[in-house]
Coordinates of N, CA and C in Angstrom, one line a residue:
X9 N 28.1 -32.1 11.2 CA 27.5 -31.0 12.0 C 28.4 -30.7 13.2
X10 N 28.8 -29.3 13.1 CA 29.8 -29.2 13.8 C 29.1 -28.1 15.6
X11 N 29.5 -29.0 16.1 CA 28.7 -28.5 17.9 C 29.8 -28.5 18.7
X12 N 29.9 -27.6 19.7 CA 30.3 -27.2 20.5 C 29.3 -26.5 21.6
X13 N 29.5 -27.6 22.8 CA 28.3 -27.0 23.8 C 29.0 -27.2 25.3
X14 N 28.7 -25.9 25.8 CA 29.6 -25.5 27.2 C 29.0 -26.0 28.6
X15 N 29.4 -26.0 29.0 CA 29.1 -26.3 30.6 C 30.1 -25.7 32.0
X16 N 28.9 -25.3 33.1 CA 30.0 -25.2 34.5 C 29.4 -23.7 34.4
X17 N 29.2 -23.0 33.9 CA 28.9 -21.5 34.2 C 27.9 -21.3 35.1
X18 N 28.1 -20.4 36.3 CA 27.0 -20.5 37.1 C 27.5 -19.1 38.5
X19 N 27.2 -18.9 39.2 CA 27.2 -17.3 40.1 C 28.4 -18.2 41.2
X20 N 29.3 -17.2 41.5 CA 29.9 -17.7 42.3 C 30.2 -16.6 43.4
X21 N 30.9 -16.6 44.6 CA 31.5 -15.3 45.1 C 32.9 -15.3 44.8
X22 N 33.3 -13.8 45.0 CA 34.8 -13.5 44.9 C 35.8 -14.3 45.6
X23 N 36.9 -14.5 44.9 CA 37.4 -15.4 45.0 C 37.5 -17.2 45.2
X24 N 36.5 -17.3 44.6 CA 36.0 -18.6 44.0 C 36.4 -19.2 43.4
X25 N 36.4 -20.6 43.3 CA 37.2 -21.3 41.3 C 35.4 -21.6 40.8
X26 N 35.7 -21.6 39.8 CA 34.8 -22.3 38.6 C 35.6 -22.9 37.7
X27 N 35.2 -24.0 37.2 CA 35.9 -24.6 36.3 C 34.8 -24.9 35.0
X28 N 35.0 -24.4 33.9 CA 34.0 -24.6 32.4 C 34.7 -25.4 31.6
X29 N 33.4 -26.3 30.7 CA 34.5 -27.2 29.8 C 33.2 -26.7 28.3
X30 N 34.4 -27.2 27.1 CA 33.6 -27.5 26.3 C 33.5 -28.5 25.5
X31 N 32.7 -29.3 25.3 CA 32.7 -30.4 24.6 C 32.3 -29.9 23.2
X32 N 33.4 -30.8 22.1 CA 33.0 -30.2 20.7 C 32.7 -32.1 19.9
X33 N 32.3 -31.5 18.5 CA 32.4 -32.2 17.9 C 31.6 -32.2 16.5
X34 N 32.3 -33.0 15.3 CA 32.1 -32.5 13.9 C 32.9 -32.2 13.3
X35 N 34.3 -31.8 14.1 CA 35.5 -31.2 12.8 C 36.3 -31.8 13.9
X36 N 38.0 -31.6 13.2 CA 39.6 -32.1 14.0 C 39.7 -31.5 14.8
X37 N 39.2 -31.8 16.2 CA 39.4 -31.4 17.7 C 40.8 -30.9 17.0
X38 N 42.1 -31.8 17.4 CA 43.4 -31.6 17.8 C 44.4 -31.0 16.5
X39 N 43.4 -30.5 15.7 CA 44.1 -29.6 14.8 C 44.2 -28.3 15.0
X40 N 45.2 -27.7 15.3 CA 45.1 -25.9 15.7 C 44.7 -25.5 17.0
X41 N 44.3 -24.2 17.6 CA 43.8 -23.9 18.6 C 42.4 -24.1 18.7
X42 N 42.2 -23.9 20.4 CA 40.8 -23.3 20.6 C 40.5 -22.8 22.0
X43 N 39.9 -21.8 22.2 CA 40.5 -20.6 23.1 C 39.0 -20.2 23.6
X44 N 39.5 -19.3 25.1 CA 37.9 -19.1 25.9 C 37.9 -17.4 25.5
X45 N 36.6 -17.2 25.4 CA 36.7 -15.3 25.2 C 35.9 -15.4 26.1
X46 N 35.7 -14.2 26.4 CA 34.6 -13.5 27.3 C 34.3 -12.5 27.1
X47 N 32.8 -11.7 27.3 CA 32.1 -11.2 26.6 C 31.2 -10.3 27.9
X48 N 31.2 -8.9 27.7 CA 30.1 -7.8 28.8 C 29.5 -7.4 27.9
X49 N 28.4 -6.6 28.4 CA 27.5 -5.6 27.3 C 27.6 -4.7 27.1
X50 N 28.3 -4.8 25.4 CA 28.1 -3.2 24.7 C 29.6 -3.5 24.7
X51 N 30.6 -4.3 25.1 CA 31.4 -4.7 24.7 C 31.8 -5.7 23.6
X52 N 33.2 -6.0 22.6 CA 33.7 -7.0 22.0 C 33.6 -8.2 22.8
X53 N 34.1 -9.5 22.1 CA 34.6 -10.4 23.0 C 36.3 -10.0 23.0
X54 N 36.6 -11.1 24.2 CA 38.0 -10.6 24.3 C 38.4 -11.8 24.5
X55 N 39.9 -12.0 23.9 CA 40.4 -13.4 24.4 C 41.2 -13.6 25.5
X56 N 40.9 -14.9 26.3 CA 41.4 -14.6 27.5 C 42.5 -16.1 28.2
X57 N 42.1 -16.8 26.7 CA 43.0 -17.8 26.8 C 43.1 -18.8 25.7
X58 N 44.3 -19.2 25.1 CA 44.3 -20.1 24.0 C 44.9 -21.2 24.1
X59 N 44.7 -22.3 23.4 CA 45.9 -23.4 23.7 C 46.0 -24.0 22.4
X60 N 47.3 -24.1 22.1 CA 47.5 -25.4 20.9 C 46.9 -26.5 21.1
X61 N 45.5 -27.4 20.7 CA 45.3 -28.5 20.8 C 46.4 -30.0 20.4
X62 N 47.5 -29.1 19.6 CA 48.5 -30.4 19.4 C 49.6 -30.7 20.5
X63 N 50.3 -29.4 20.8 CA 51.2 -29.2 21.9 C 51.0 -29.1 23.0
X64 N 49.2 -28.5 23.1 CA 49.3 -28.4 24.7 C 49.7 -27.1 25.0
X65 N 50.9 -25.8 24.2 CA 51.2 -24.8 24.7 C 50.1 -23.8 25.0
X66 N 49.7 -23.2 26.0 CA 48.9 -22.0 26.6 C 49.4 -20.8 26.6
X67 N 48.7 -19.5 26.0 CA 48.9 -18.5 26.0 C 47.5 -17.3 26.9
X68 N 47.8 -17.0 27.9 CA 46.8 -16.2 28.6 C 46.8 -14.3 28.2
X69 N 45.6 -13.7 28.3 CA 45.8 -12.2 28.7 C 46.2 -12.0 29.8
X70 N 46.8 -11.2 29.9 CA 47.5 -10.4 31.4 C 46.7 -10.7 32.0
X71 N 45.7 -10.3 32.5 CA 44.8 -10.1 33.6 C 44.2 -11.1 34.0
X72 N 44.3 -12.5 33.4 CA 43.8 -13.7 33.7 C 44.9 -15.0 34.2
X73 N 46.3 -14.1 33.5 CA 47.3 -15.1 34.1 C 47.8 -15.2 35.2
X74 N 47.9 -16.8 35.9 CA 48.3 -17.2 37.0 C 47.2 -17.2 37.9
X75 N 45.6 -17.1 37.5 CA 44.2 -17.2 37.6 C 43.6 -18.7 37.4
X76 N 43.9 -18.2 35.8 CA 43.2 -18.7 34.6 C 44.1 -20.3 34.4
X77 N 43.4 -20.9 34.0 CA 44.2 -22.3 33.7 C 43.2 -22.8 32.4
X78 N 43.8 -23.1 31.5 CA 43.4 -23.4 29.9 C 43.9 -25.1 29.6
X79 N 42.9 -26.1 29.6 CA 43.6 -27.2 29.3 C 42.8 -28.0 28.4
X80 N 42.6 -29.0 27.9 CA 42.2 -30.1 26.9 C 42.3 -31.4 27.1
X81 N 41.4 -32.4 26.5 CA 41.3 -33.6 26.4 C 41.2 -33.8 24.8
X82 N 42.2 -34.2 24.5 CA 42.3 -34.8 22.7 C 41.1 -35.8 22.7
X83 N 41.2 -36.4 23.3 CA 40.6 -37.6 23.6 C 38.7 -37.9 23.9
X84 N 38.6 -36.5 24.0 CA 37.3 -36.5 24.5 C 36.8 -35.3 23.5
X85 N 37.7 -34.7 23.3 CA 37.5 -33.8 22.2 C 36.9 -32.3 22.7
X86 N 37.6 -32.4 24.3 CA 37.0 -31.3 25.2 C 38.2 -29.9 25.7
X87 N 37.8 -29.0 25.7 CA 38.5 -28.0 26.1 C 37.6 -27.9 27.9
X88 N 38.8 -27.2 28.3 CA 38.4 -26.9 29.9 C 39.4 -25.2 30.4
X89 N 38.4 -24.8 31.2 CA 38.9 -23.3 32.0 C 38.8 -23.5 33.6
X90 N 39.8 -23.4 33.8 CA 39.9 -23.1 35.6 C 40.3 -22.2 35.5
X91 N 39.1 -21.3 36.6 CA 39.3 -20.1 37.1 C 39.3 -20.2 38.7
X92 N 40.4 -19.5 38.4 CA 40.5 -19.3 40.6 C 40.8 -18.3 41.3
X93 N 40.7 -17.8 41.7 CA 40.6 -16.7 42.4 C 39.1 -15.0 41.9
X94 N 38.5 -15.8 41.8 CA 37.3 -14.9 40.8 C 37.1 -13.6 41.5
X95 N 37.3 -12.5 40.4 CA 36.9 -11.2 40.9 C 36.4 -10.5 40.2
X96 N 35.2 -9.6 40.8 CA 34.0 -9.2 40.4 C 34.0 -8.4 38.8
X97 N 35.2 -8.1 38.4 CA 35.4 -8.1 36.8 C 35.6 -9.0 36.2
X98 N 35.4 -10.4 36.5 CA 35.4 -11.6 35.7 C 33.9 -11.7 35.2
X99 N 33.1 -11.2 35.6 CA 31.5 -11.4 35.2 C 31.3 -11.3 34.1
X100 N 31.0 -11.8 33.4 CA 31.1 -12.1 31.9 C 30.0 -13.6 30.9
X101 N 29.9 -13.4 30.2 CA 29.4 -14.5 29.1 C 30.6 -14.9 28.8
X102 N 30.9 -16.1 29.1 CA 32.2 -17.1 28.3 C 32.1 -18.1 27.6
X103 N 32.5 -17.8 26.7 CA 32.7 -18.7 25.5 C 33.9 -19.5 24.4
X104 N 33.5 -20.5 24.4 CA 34.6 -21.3 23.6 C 34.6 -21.3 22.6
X105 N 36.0 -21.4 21.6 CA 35.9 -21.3 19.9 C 37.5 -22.5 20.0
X106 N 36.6 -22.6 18.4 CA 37.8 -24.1 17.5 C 37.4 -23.4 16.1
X107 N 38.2 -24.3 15.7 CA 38.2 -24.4 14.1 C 39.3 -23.6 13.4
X108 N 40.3 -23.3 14.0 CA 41.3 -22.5 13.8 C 42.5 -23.2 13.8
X109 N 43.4 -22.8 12.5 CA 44.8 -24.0 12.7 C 45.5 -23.0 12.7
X110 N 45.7 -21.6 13.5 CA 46.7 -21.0 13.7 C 46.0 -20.3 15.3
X111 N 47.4 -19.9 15.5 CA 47.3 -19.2 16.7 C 46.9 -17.7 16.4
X112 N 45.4 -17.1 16.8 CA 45.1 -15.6 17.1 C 44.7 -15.5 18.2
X113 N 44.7 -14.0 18.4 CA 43.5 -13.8 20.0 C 42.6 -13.0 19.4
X114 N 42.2 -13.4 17.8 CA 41.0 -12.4 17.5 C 39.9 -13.5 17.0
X115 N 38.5 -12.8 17.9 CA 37.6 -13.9 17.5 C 37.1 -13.7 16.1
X116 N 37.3 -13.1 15.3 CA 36.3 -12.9 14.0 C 37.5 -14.2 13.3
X117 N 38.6 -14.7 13.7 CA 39.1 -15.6 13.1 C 38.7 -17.2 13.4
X118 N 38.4 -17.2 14.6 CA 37.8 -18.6 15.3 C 36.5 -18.7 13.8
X119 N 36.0 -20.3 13.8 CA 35.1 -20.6 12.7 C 33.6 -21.1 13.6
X120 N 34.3 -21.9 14.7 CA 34.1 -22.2 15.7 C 32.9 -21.9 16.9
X121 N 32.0 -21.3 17.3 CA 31.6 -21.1 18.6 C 30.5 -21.9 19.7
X122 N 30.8 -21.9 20.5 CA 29.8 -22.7 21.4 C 28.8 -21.2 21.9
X123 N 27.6 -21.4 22.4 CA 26.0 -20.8 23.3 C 26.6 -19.9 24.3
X124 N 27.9 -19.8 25.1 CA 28.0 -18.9 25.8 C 27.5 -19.6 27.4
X125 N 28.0 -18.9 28.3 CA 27.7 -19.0 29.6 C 27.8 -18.2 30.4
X126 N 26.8 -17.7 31.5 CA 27.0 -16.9 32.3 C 27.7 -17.5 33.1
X127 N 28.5 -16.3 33.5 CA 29.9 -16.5 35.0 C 29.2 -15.3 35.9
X128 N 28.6 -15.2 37.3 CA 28.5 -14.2 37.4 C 29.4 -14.1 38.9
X129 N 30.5 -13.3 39.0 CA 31.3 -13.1 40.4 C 30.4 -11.9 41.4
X130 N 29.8 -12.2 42.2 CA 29.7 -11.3 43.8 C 30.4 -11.6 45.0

């Protein structure tokens, strides 16, 4: 039974850190990626950060890099997002996805999803 369930999402003000993790489990954490999207209303999700669970390499979207910080625990079978400097277009539902042994930034390829979290920046 494959679960992934998030934590850390909560209102912050501008320029704030929040840090979200997701704990997974049920399938090969450290096989392939697994990456944070985020999500407004009446919008797609969008990906805003990936990481190789084997290497460790991170890939960000523009607008979150040098923000955004994308890391993991093999070991715990957890993914994590630091966000720092938060601004009021980061408000979003954010969510974690696995299950993917290649690298995309498109979610209809993740197999993966965690419940989502509200981020909300004021």
């Amino acid at each position: 039974h494959v679960q992934l369930v998030e934590s850390g999402g909560e209102s912050v003000q501008a320029g704030g850190s929040l840090g979200l993790s997701c704990d997974t489990s049920g399938y090969t954490f450290s096989r392939g990626c697994a990456a944070w999207f985020r999500q407004t209303p009446g919008k797609e999700r969008d990906g805003i950060a990936i990481i190789d669970l084997r290497t460790g390499d991170t890939y960000y979207a523009d607008y979150v890099k040098c923000r955004f910080t994308i890391s993991r625990d093999n070991a715990k079978n957890t993914v994590f997002l630091q966000m720092n400097k938060l601004q009021l277009d980061d408000t979003a539902i954010y969510l974690c996805a696995g299950g993917i042994t290649y690298f995309s930034w498109l979610a209809g390829n993740y197999e993966y999803w965690d419940q989502g979290t509200q981020v909300t920046v004021s």
